[in-house]
PDB file of C-alpha atoms in Angstrom:
ATOM      1  CA  MET A  25     143.010  81.418  66.007  1.00 48.00           C
ATOM      2  CA  HIS A  26     140.559  84.325  64.737  1.00 52.00           C
ATOM      3  CA  LYS A  27     142.484  87.638  65.153  1.00 55.00           C
ATOM      4  CA  ILE A  28     140.792  90.235  67.098  1.00 53.00           C
ATOM      5  CA  THR A  29     141.445  93.733  65.781  1.00 56.00           C
ATOM      6  CA  ALA A  30     139.969  96.884  66.527  1.00 53.00           C
ATOM      7  CA  ARG A  31     137.561  96.638  63.846  1.00 59.00           C
ATOM      8  CA  THR A  32     136.337  93.186  64.816  1.00 65.00           C
ATOM      9  CA  TYR A  33     135.407  94.155  68.524  1.00 80.00           C
ATOM     10  CA  PRO A  34     131.794  93.766  69.046  1.00 87.00           C
ATOM     11  CA  SER A  35     129.716  97.249  69.141  1.00 90.00           C
ATOM     12  CA  THR A  36     127.663  97.805  72.361  1.00 92.00           C
ATOM     13  CA  MET A  37     124.595  97.484  69.936  1.00 95.00           C
ATOM     14  CA  SER A  38     125.373  94.135  68.918  1.00 95.00           C
ATOM     15  CA  LEU A  39     125.956  92.846  72.199  1.00 96.00           C
ATOM     16  CA  ARG A  40     122.610  94.284  73.088  1.00 95.00           C
ATOM     17  CA  CYS A  41     120.934  92.824  70.325  1.00 97.00           C
ATOM     18  CA  PHE A  42     122.570  89.276  71.175  1.00 96.00           C
ATOM     19  CA  GLU A  43     121.882  89.449  74.748  1.00 96.00           C
ATOM     20  CA  ALA A  44     117.977  90.450  73.980  1.00 96.00           C
ATOM     21  CA  SER A  45     117.688  87.732  71.281  1.00 96.00           C
ATOM     22  CA  ALA A  46     119.298  85.197  73.654  1.00 96.00           C
ATOM     23  CA  ARG A  47     117.170  86.127  76.536  1.00 95.00           C
ATOM     24  CA  PHE A  48     113.770  85.927  74.727  1.00 95.00           C
ATOM     25  CA  LEU A  49     115.135  83.196  72.013  1.00 95.00           C
ATOM     26  CA  SER A  50     113.513  85.534  69.446  1.00 95.00           C
ATOM     27  CA  PHE A  51     114.551  88.095  67.186  1.00 95.00           C
ATOM     28  CA  THR A  52     111.046  89.659  67.100  1.00 95.00           C
ATOM     29  CA  LYS A  53     110.699  90.023  70.813  1.00 95.00           C
ATOM     30  CA  ALA A  54     114.167  91.438  71.046  1.00 96.00           C
ATOM     31  CA  ALA A  55     113.378  94.072  68.256  1.00 96.00           C
ATOM     32  CA  GLN A  56     110.464  95.048  70.322  1.00 96.00           C
ATOM     33  CA  VAL A  57     112.183  95.492  73.520  1.00 95.00           C
ATOM     34  CA  LEU A  58     115.006  97.454  71.744  1.00 96.00           C
ATOM     35  CA  HIS A  59     112.496  99.494  69.309  1.00 95.00           C
ATOM     36  CA  MET A  60     114.296  98.176  66.365  1.00 96.00           C
ATOM     37  CA  THR A  61     113.157  96.243  63.344  1.00 96.00           C
ATOM     38  CA  GLN A  62     113.524  92.556  63.388  1.00 95.00           C
ATOM     39  CA  SER A  63     115.941  92.483  60.421  1.00 95.00           C
ATOM     40  CA  ALA A  64     118.027  95.209  62.279  1.00 96.00           C
ATOM     41  CA  VAL A  65     118.367  92.898  65.143  1.00 96.00           C
ATOM     42  CA  SER A  66     119.037  89.932  62.989  1.00 95.00           C
ATOM     43  CA  LYS A  67     121.863  91.614  61.061  1.00 96.00           C
ATOM     44  CA  GLN A  68     123.377  92.989  64.312  1.00 96.00           C
ATOM     45  CA  VAL A  69     123.620  89.340  65.609  1.00 96.00           C
ATOM     46  CA  ALA A  70     124.813  87.830  62.413  1.00 95.00           C
ATOM     47  CA  HIS A  71     127.462  90.780  62.183  1.00 93.00           C
ATOM     48  CA  LEU A  72     128.456  89.634  65.588  1.00 94.00           C
ATOM     49  CA  GLU A  73     128.908  86.090  64.882  1.00 94.00           C
ATOM     50  CA  ASP A  74     131.018  87.010  61.731  1.00 92.00           C
ATOM     51  CA  ASN A  75     133.292  89.162  63.832  1.00 90.00           C
ATOM     52  CA  LEU A  76     133.580  86.295  66.299  1.00 90.00           C
ATOM     53  CA  ASN A  77     133.876  83.667  63.590  1.00 91.00           C
ATOM     54  CA  THR A  78     131.457  81.595  65.480  1.00 93.00           C
ATOM     55  CA  CYS A  79     127.920  80.519  65.892  1.00 95.00           C
ATOM     56  CA  LEU A  80     125.898  81.760  68.912  1.00 96.00           C
ATOM     57  CA  PHE A  81     122.712  80.736  67.731  1.00 96.00           C
ATOM     58  CA  GLU A  82     121.328  77.530  66.121  1.00 94.00           C
ATOM     59  CA  ARG A  83     118.390  78.466  63.642  1.00 89.00           C
ATOM     60  CA  THR A  84     115.675  75.789  63.810  1.00 86.00           C
ATOM     61  CA  LEU A  85     112.011  75.637  62.148  1.00 84.00           C
ATOM     62  CA  LYS A  86     110.950  75.876  66.180  1.00 84.00           C
ATOM     63  CA  GLY A  87     113.208  79.093  66.679  1.00 87.00           C
ATOM     64  CA  LEU A  88     116.390  80.184  68.169  1.00 93.00           C
ATOM     65  CA  ALA A  89     118.570  78.009  70.520  1.00 95.00           C
ATOM     66  CA  LEU A  90     121.749  79.058  72.088  1.00 96.00           C
ATOM     67  CA  THR A  91     124.997  76.910  71.034  1.00 96.00           C
ATOM     68  CA  PRO A  92     127.055  76.013  73.924  1.00 95.00           C
ATOM     69  CA  THR A  93     129.432  79.106  72.899  1.00 95.00           C
ATOM     70  CA  GLY A  94     126.549  81.102  72.922  1.00 95.00           C
ATOM     71  CA  LYS A  95     125.577  80.232  76.381  1.00 95.00           C
ATOM     72  CA  LEU A  96     128.834  81.204  77.640  1.00 94.00           C
ATOM     73  CA  PHE A  97     129.011  84.373  75.640  1.00 95.00           C
ATOM     74  CA  LEU A  98     125.553  85.131  76.968  1.00 95.00           C
ATOM     75  CA  GLN A  99     126.976  85.194  80.627  1.00 92.00           C
ATOM     76  CA  GLN A 100     129.823  87.410  79.748  1.00 92.00           C
ATOM     77  CA  THR A 101     127.864  89.838  77.848  1.00 94.00           C
ATOM     78  CA  GLN A 102     125.065  90.237  80.567  1.00 93.00           C
ATOM     79  CA  LEU A 103     127.857  90.919  82.941  1.00 88.00           C
ATOM     80  CA  ILE A 104     129.448  93.584  80.699  1.00 90.00           C
ATOM     81  CA  LEU A 105     126.088  95.365  79.868  1.00 92.00           C
ATOM     82  CA  ASN A 106     125.310  95.421  83.717  1.00 86.00           C
ATOM     83  CA  LYS A 107     128.774  96.934  84.556  1.00 81.00           C
ATOM     84  CA  ILE A 108     128.297  99.570  81.600  1.00 86.00           C
ATOM     85  CA  GLU A 109     124.715 100.485  83.103  1.00 84.00           C
ATOM     86  CA  ILE A 110     125.766 100.674  86.611  1.00 74.00           C
ATOM     87  CA  SER A 111     128.802 103.166  85.333  1.00 73.00           C
ATOM     88  CA  VAL A 112     126.312 105.191  83.637  1.00 78.00           C
ATOM     89  CA  LEU A 113     123.868 105.344  86.500  1.00 72.00           C
ATOM     90  CA  ASN A 114     126.655 106.486  88.660  1.00 63.00           C
ATOM     91  CA  ILE A 115     127.741 109.175  86.647  1.00 67.00           C
ATOM     92  CA  LEU A 116     124.175 110.457  86.518  1.00 67.00           C
ATOM     93  CA  ALA A 117     123.447 110.061  90.125  1.00 63.00           C
ATOM     94  CA  TYR A 118     127.037 111.175  91.490  1.00 54.00           C
ATOM     95  CA  GLY A 119     128.727 113.389  88.506  1.00 55.00           C
ATOM     96  CA  SER A 120     131.687 112.789  87.116  1.00 53.00           C
ATOM     97  CA  GLU A 121     134.092 113.973  89.605  1.00 49.00           C
ATOM     98  CA  ALA A 122     132.641 111.161  92.360  1.00 63.00           C
ATOM     99  CA  GLU A 123     133.638 107.509  92.331  1.00 81.00           C
ATOM    100  CA  ALA A 124     130.998 104.979  93.568  1.00 85.00           C
ATOM    101  CA  VAL A 125     131.841 101.892  95.579  1.00 91.00           C
ATOM    102  CA  ASN A 126     129.076  98.964  95.077  1.00 89.00           C
ATOM    103  CA  ILE A 127     128.505  97.357  98.349  1.00 94.00           C
ATOM    104  CA  ALA A 128     126.572  94.198  99.156  1.00 93.00           C
ATOM    105  CA  ALA A 129     125.171  92.977 102.622  1.00 93.00           C
ATOM    106  CA  HIS A 130     122.286  91.100 103.827  1.00 89.00           C
ATOM    107  CA  PRO A 131     119.600  93.320 105.152  1.00 89.00           C
ATOM    108  CA  THR A 132     120.118  92.661 109.109  1.00 90.00           C
ATOM    109  CA  LEU A 133     123.891  92.975 108.785  1.00 92.00           C
ATOM    110  CA  CYS A 134     123.394  95.890 106.873  1.00 92.00           C
ATOM    111  CA  ALA A 135     120.910  97.859 109.430  1.00 89.00           C
ATOM    112  CA  ARG A 136     122.455  96.786 112.863  1.00 89.00           C
ATOM    113  CA  TRP A 137     126.252  96.477 112.023  1.00 91.00           C
ATOM    114  CA  LEU A 138     127.468  98.068 108.687  1.00 94.00           C
ATOM    115  CA  ILE A 139     125.797 101.501 108.975  1.00 92.00           C
ATOM    116  CA  GLN A 140     127.273 101.916 112.526  1.00 90.00           C
ATOM    117  CA  ILE A 141     130.564 101.055 111.055  1.00 93.00           C
ATOM    118  CA  LEU A 142     130.423 103.701 107.837  1.00 94.00           C
ATOM    119  CA  LYS A 143     129.070 106.525 110.023  1.00 92.00           C
ATOM    120  CA  GLY A 144     131.442 109.498 109.113  1.00 94.00           C
ATOM    121  CA  PHE A 145     132.544 107.825 106.312  1.00 95.00           C
ATOM    122  CA  GLY A 146     130.915 110.500 103.695  1.00 92.00           C
ATOM    123  CA  GLN A 147     132.023 113.401 105.684  1.00 94.00           C
ATOM    124  CA  GLN A 148     135.940 112.247 105.542  1.00 94.00           C
ATOM    125  CA  HIS A 149     135.654 110.858 102.085  1.00 94.00           C
ATOM    126  CA  PRO A 150     132.873 112.942 100.072  1.00 90.00           C
ATOM    127  CA  GLN A 151     134.422 111.928  96.702  1.00 89.00           C
ATOM    128  CA  ILE A 152     133.235 108.282  97.199  1.00 92.00           C
ATOM    129  CA  HIS A 153     129.630 107.490  97.388  1.00 88.00           C
ATOM    130  CA  LEU A 154     128.726 104.153  98.749  1.00 92.00           C
ATOM    131  CA  ASP A 155     125.914 102.363  96.624  1.00 89.00           C
ATOM    132  CA  ILE A 156     124.790  99.662  98.947  1.00 92.00           C
ATOM    133  CA  GLN A 157     122.341  96.727  98.213  1.00 88.00           C
ATOM    134  CA  GLU A 158     120.824  94.496 100.781  1.00 85.00           C
ATOM    135  CA  GLN A 159     120.547  91.566  98.290  1.00 74.00           C
ATOM    136  CA  ILE A 160     123.445  88.997  97.737  1.00 73.00           C
ATOM    137  CA  THR A 161     123.226  86.357  95.103  1.00 65.00           C
ATOM    138  CA  SER A 162     125.969  83.736  94.387  1.00 58.00           C
ATOM    139  CA  THR A 163     126.120  84.700  90.853  1.00 62.00           C
ATOM    140  CA  GLU A 164     126.915  88.207  91.683  1.00 64.00           C
ATOM    141  CA  ILE A 165     129.732  87.276  93.808  1.00 65.00           C
ATOM    142  CA  GLU A 166     131.383  84.886  91.341  1.00 62.00           C
ATOM    143  CA  ASN A 167     131.039  87.484  88.420  1.00 64.00           C
ATOM    144  CA  GLN A 168     132.470  90.383  90.615  1.00 62.00           C
ATOM    145  CA  GLN A 169     129.472  92.689  90.075  1.00 70.00           C
ATOM    146  CA  THR A 170     129.948  94.188  93.590  1.00 86.00           C
ATOM    147  CA  ASP A 171     133.128  95.942  94.794  1.00 91.00           C
ATOM    148  CA  ILE A 172     132.955  94.914  98.584  1.00 94.00           C
ATOM    149  CA  ALA A 173     130.683  92.294  99.942  1.00 93.00           C
ATOM    150  CA  PHE A 174     129.828  91.363 103.431  1.00 94.00           C
ATOM    151  CA  LEU A 175     129.311  87.433 103.773  1.00 91.00           C
ATOM    152  CA  TYR A 176     128.912  84.799 106.093  1.00 90.00           C
ATOM    153  CA  GLY A 177     130.441  81.623 105.115  1.00 90.00           C
ATOM    154  CA  GLU A 178     133.874  79.850 105.329  1.00 91.00           C
ATOM    155  CA  GLY A 179     135.856  82.696 103.918  1.00 90.00           C
ATOM    156  CA  ILE A 180     136.868  81.051 100.679  1.00 89.00           C
ATOM    157  CA  TRP A 181     135.564  82.598  97.516  1.00 87.00           C
ATOM    158  CA  ARG A 182     137.047  82.143  94.060  1.00 86.00           C
ATOM    159  CA  ASP A 183     139.129  85.171  92.964  1.00 87.00           C
ATOM    160  CA  MET A 184     138.265  86.926  96.239  1.00 90.00           C
ATOM    161  CA  THR A 185     140.347  88.395  99.121  1.00 93.00           C
ATOM    162  CA  SER A 186     138.468  87.989 102.499  1.00 94.00           C
ATOM    163  CA  VAL A 187     139.254  89.706 105.954  1.00 94.00           C
ATOM    164  CA  LYS A 188     137.511  87.768 108.962  1.00 93.00           C
ATOM    165  CA  LEU A 189     135.251  90.376 110.969  1.00 92.00           C
ATOM    166  CA  PHE A 190     133.763  87.888 113.524  1.00 89.00           C
ATOM    167  CA  GLU A 191     132.721  84.808 114.466  1.00 91.00           C
ATOM    168  CA  GLU A 192     129.039  83.861 115.280  1.00 92.00           C
ATOM    169  CA  ARG A 193     127.217  82.559 118.333  1.00 95.00           C
ATOM    170  CA  CYS A 194     123.382  82.181 118.549  1.00 97.00           C
ATOM    171  CA  VAL A 195     120.856  82.191 121.111  1.00 98.00           C
ATOM    172  CA  ALA A 196     117.341  81.293 121.626  1.00 98.00           C
ATOM    173  CA  VAL A 197     115.307  84.640 122.708  1.00 98.00           C
ATOM    174  CA  CYS A 198     111.757  85.543 122.929  1.00 98.00           C
ATOM    175  CA  SER A 199     109.462  88.099 124.481  1.00 97.00           C
ATOM    176  CA  PRO A 200     109.022  88.306 128.366  1.00 96.00           C
ATOM    177  CA  GLU A 201     105.527  88.088 128.110  1.00 95.00           C
ATOM    178  CA  LEU A 202     105.798  84.786 126.175  1.00 95.00           C
ATOM    179  CA  ILE A 203     107.577  83.117 129.293  1.00 94.00           C
ATOM    180  CA  PRO A 204     108.598  84.944 132.429  1.00 87.00           C
ATOM    181  CA  GLN A 205     112.021  83.310 132.833  1.00 90.00           C
ATOM    182  CA  ALA A 206     114.484  81.127 131.380  1.00 91.00           C
ATOM    183  CA  PHE A 207     113.669  77.627 130.687  1.00 94.00           C
ATOM    184  CA  SER A 208     114.639  75.034 133.391  1.00 91.00           C
ATOM    185  CA  HIS A 209     114.591  72.125 130.642  1.00 92.00           C
ATOM    186  CA  LEU A 210     115.664  71.595 127.208  1.00 92.00           C
ATOM    187  CA  GLU A 211     112.248  69.764 127.031  1.00 92.00           C
ATOM    188  CA  ASP A 212     110.390  73.020 127.655  1.00 92.00           C
ATOM    189  CA  PHE A 213     111.243  74.044 124.244  1.00 93.00           C
ATOM    190  CA  CYS A 214     108.599  71.307 122.553  1.00 89.00           C
ATOM    191  CA  CYS A 215     105.672  73.344 124.011  1.00 89.00           C
ATOM    192  CA  HIS A 216     106.501  76.447 122.306  1.00 93.00           C
ATOM    193  CA  VAL A 217     106.610  77.737 118.682  1.00 95.00           C
ATOM    194  CA  LEU A 218     109.988  78.015 117.199  1.00 96.00           C
ATOM    195  CA  ILE A 219     110.295  80.733 114.872  1.00 97.00           C
ATOM    196  CA  GLN A 220     112.457  79.761 111.883  1.00 94.00           C
ATOM    197  CA  SER A 221     114.930  81.531 109.271  1.00 94.00           C
ATOM    198  CA  ARG A 222     114.649  80.335 105.693  1.00 91.00           C
ATOM    199  CA  SER A 223     118.325  81.093 105.456  1.00 86.00           C
ATOM    200  CA  ARG A 224     119.302  78.597 108.116  1.00 90.00           C
ATOM    201  CA  PRO A 225     116.692  75.616 107.833  1.00 90.00           C
ATOM    202  CA  ARG A 226     118.584  73.429 109.967  1.00 91.00           C
ATOM    203  CA  ALA A 227     119.385  75.978 112.941  1.00 93.00           C
ATOM    204  CA  TRP A 228     117.128  74.566 115.458  1.00 94.00           C
ATOM    205  CA  ASP A 229     118.112  71.035 114.630  1.00 93.00           C
ATOM    206  CA  GLU A 230     121.908  72.005 115.055  1.00 94.00           C
ATOM    207  CA  TYR A 231     120.994  74.154 118.184  1.00 95.00           C
ATOM    208  CA  PHE A 232     119.474  70.961 119.827  1.00 95.00           C
ATOM    209  CA  GLN A 233     122.187  68.370 118.475  1.00 93.00           C
ATOM    210  CA  SER A 234     124.870  70.643 119.835  1.00 95.00           C
ATOM    211  CA  GLN A 235     123.495  70.013 123.444  1.00 95.00           C
ATOM    212  CA  GLY A 236     123.002  66.301 122.838  1.00 94.00           C
ATOM    213  CA  PHE A 237     119.287  66.711 122.952  1.00 92.00           C
ATOM    214  CA  ILE A 238     117.148  64.820 120.262  1.00 85.00           C
ATOM    215  CA  ASN A 239     113.823  66.820 119.490  1.00 78.00           C
ATOM    216  CA  GLU A 240     111.343  64.292 118.212  1.00 76.00           C
ATOM    217  CA  GLN A 241     108.772  67.061 117.897  1.00 74.00           C
ATOM    218  CA  PRO A 242     108.356  68.759 114.420  1.00 72.00           C
ATOM    219  CA  PHE A 243     109.236  72.224 114.505  1.00 76.00           C
ATOM    220  CA  ILE A 244     105.976  74.400 113.957  1.00 80.00           C
ATOM    221  CA  GLY A 245     106.333  78.102 113.586  1.00 89.00           C
ATOM    222  CA  PRO A 246     106.680  80.847 111.143  1.00 94.00           C
ATOM    223  CA  ARG A 247     109.510  81.175 108.642  1.00 95.00           C
ATOM    224  CA  PHE A 248     110.855  84.386 107.691  1.00 95.00           C
ATOM    225  CA  ASP A 249     113.618  85.715 105.052  1.00 91.00           C
ATOM    226  CA  THR A 250     115.501  87.465 107.417  1.00 92.00           C
ATOM    227  CA  PHE A 251     116.627  87.643 110.935  1.00 94.00           C
ATOM    228  CA  TYR A 252     115.198  91.176 111.276  1.00 93.00           C
ATOM    229  CA  SER A 253     111.829  89.748 110.644  1.00 95.00           C
ATOM    230  CA  CYS A 254     112.599  86.697 113.209  1.00 97.00           C
ATOM    231  CA  ILE A 255     113.484  89.313 115.919  1.00 97.00           C
ATOM    232  CA  ASN A 256     110.661  91.333 115.443  1.00 96.00           C
ATOM    233  CA  ALA A 257     108.444  88.078 115.641  1.00 97.00           C
ATOM    234  CA  ALA A 258     110.051  87.302 118.617  1.00 98.00           C
ATOM    235  CA  ILE A 259     109.459  90.765 120.275  1.00 97.00           C
ATOM    236  CA  THR A 260     105.654  90.623 119.435  1.00 96.00           C
ATOM    237  CA  GLY A 261     105.517  87.139 121.040  1.00 96.00           C
ATOM    238  CA  CYS A 262     104.928  84.928 118.048  1.00 96.00           C
ATOM    239  CA  GLY A 263     107.446  82.578 119.610  1.00 97.00           C
ATOM    240  CA  ILE A 264     111.065  81.674 120.133  1.00 98.00           C
ATOM    241  CA  ALA A 265     113.929  82.789 117.656  1.00 98.00           C
ATOM    242  CA  LEU A 266     117.402  81.621 117.268  1.00 97.00           C
ATOM    243  CA  ILE A 267     119.301  84.502 116.679  1.00 97.00           C
ATOM    244  CA  PRO A 268     122.929  85.621 116.295  1.00 95.00           C
ATOM    245  CA  LYS A 269     123.638  87.195 119.690  1.00 95.00           C
ATOM    246  CA  PHE A 270     125.078  90.344 118.581  1.00 91.00           C
ATOM    247  CA  LEU A 271     121.965  91.274 116.529  1.00 93.00           C
ATOM    248  CA  VAL A 272     119.926  91.392 119.482  1.00 95.00           C
ATOM    249  CA  GLU A 273     122.121  92.972 122.222  1.00 93.00           C
ATOM    250  CA  LYS A 274     119.948  95.959 122.345  1.00 93.00           C
ATOM    251  CA  GLU A 275     117.027  94.225 122.916  1.00 96.00           C
ATOM    252  CA  LEU A 276     118.183  92.022 125.628  1.00 97.00           C
ATOM    253  CA  ASP A 277     119.621  95.036 127.437  1.00 96.00           C
ATOM    254  CA  SER A 278     116.607  96.542 127.243  1.00 97.00           C
ATOM    255  CA  GLY A 279     114.280  93.987 128.228  1.00 96.00           C
ATOM    256  CA  GLU A 280     112.417  93.612 124.987  1.00 97.00           C
ATOM    257  CA  LEU A 281     113.853  89.996 124.760  1.00 97.00           C
ATOM    258  CA  ILE A 282     115.136  87.560 127.180  1.00 97.00           C
ATOM    259  CA  LEU A 283     117.286  84.498 126.617  1.00 97.00           C
ATOM    260  CA  ALA A 284     114.880  81.570 126.633  1.00 97.00           C
ATOM    261  CA  TRP A 285     117.891  79.311 127.357  1.00 96.00           C
ATOM    262  CA  SER A 286     121.340  80.279 128.503  1.00 94.00           C
ATOM    263  CA  TYR A 287     123.095  78.197 126.158  1.00 96.00           C
ATOM    264  CA  GLU A 288     125.089  80.012 123.024  1.00 96.00           C
ATOM    265  CA  MET A 289     125.742  77.854 120.106  1.00 97.00           C
ATOM    266  CA  ASN A 290     129.269  78.342 118.138  1.00 93.00           C
ATOM    267  CA  SER A 291     128.551  78.584 114.484  1.00 89.00           C
ATOM    268  CA  HIS A 292     130.823  76.809 112.222  1.00 86.00           C
ATOM    269  CA  ASN A 293     131.283  79.840 109.762  1.00 91.00           C
ATOM    270  CA  ALA A 294     132.198  83.652 110.487  1.00 92.00           C
ATOM    271  CA  TYR A 295     131.403  86.837 108.624  1.00 93.00           C
ATOM    272  CA  TYR A 296     133.915  88.123 106.341  1.00 94.00           C
ATOM    273  CA  MET A 297     134.440  91.443 104.364  1.00 95.00           C
ATOM    274  CA  THR A 298     135.286  90.069 100.495  1.00 94.00           C
ATOM    275  CA  TYR A 299     136.467  91.872  97.433  1.00 93.00           C
ATOM    276  CA  PRO A 300     137.838  91.033  94.181  1.00 91.00           C
ATOM    277  CA  THR A 301     141.605  90.286  94.544  1.00 92.00           C
ATOM    278  CA  SER A 302     142.351  92.260  91.200  1.00 89.00           C
ATOM    279  CA  MET A 303     140.434  95.291  92.797  1.00 89.00           C
ATOM    280  CA  ALA A 304     142.561  95.252  95.880  1.00 90.00           C
ATOM    281  CA  LYS A 305     144.674  98.390  94.669  1.00 90.00           C
ATOM    282  CA  ILE A 306     141.908 100.304  93.611  1.00 91.00           C
ATOM    283  CA  PRO A 307     142.018 103.518  95.597  1.00 92.00           C
ATOM    284  CA  LYS A 308     138.163 103.622  96.450  1.00 93.00           C
ATOM    285  CA  VAL A 309     138.102  99.997  97.288  1.00 93.00           C
ATOM    286  CA  ALA A 310     141.236 100.222  99.399  1.00 94.00           C
ATOM    287  CA  THR A 311     139.939 103.305 101.278  1.00 96.00           C
ATOM    288  CA  VAL A 312     136.446 101.615 102.187  1.00 96.00           C
ATOM    289  CA  VAL A 313     138.440  98.313 103.115  1.00 96.00           C
ATOM    290  CA  HIS A 314     140.812 100.424 105.481  1.00 95.00           C
ATOM    291  CA  TRP A 315     138.171 102.187 106.970  1.00 95.00           C
ATOM    292  CA  ILE A 316     136.127  98.926 107.922  1.00 95.00           C
ATOM    293  CA  GLN A 317     139.488  97.512 109.265  1.00 92.00           C
ATOM    294  CA  ASN A 318     140.160 100.716 111.224  1.00 91.00           C
ATOM    295  CA  HIS A 319     136.520 101.009 112.475  1.00 87.00           C
ATOM    296  CA  LEU A 320     135.805  97.312 113.363  1.00 80.00           C
ATOM    297  CA  HIS A 321     136.395  97.510 117.024  1.00 66.00           C
ATOM    298  CA  SER A 322     135.066 101.031 117.751  1.00 62.00           C
ATOM    299  CA  THR A 323     131.544  99.891 116.993  1.00 54.00           C
ATOM    300  CA  PRO A 324     129.318  97.593 119.513  1.00 48.00           C
ATOM    301  CA  THR A 325     129.848  94.152 118.872  1.00 51.00           C
ATOM    302  CA  PRO A 326     129.709  91.100 121.637  1.00 43.00           C
ATOM    303  CA  PRO A 327     132.682  90.760 123.872  1.00 39.00           C
ATOM    304  CA  THR A 328     132.946  87.401 122.049  1.00 39.00           C
ATOM    305  CA  HIS A 329     133.268  88.880 118.494  1.00 36.00           C
ATOM    306  CA  SER A 330     130.144  86.896 117.475  1.00 36.00           C
ATOM    307  CA  ALA A 331     127.803  88.252 114.799  1.00 36.00           C
ATOM    308  CA  SER A 332     125.513  87.447 111.739  1.00 36.00           C
ATOM    309  CA  LEU A 333     123.205  88.658 109.164  1.00 41.00           C
TER     310      LEU A 333
END
């Protein structure tokens, strides 16, 4: 096995040169992005390969191609460089005395639940800054690019600790201007536009099937990326939306929305707070996790503990 010493650890510059070259499969384009000469980039990559005692690229007449080892190393390199960038940005944004916790949550869950849960956190823990992003990808979860994520699923993610927050029940809602009162028969749905969520393409099928109803009509209606947009579309009278009940409790109470049908569909999955098991004892992460757990039942949630994003 090739022995790793302090002198053979890759430099940040060599990693940047490799990552850019791998991304563009070109030393020339990498040099342009890094504001270096092509020969300097090539030498950095060659030095990296020499230190690792392996080939990361195949040099062919057609250009560069990553070797299997190069493809694997690229994933890890991008993760490392991303963490360095985040650390630098955190220090620039918050100062050296502060600690940042990266949190990921889907937009609607963030706006309608998480913000309420986190109310007061900054006053009690001014040394911890919360950096919240409203987009989550499976790659980010698998690569542990977030400290804490709020996810909908079965609660099983590799190398992650999951804390169940609540289950989910979905209801069909619409504007009272669309229909004056709830339907009397399931068949009534067939005469209306059904608003759809891109993240739950089979939601309406599952809703009808769970009641033993077969809807032979095609679902015709607008499709949105988030439940937030589905809710707004329903309020404006665009159609009927199938929404996790806790997300529309406020609108149902105010009368902006009504139940088109009284049935509540239990979802198979639930909502979880997840974080890398390796980070469980890191003080800043533990502080946020404990805050969420302690305040979970102090914010408005459905009596049935249902929720969604």
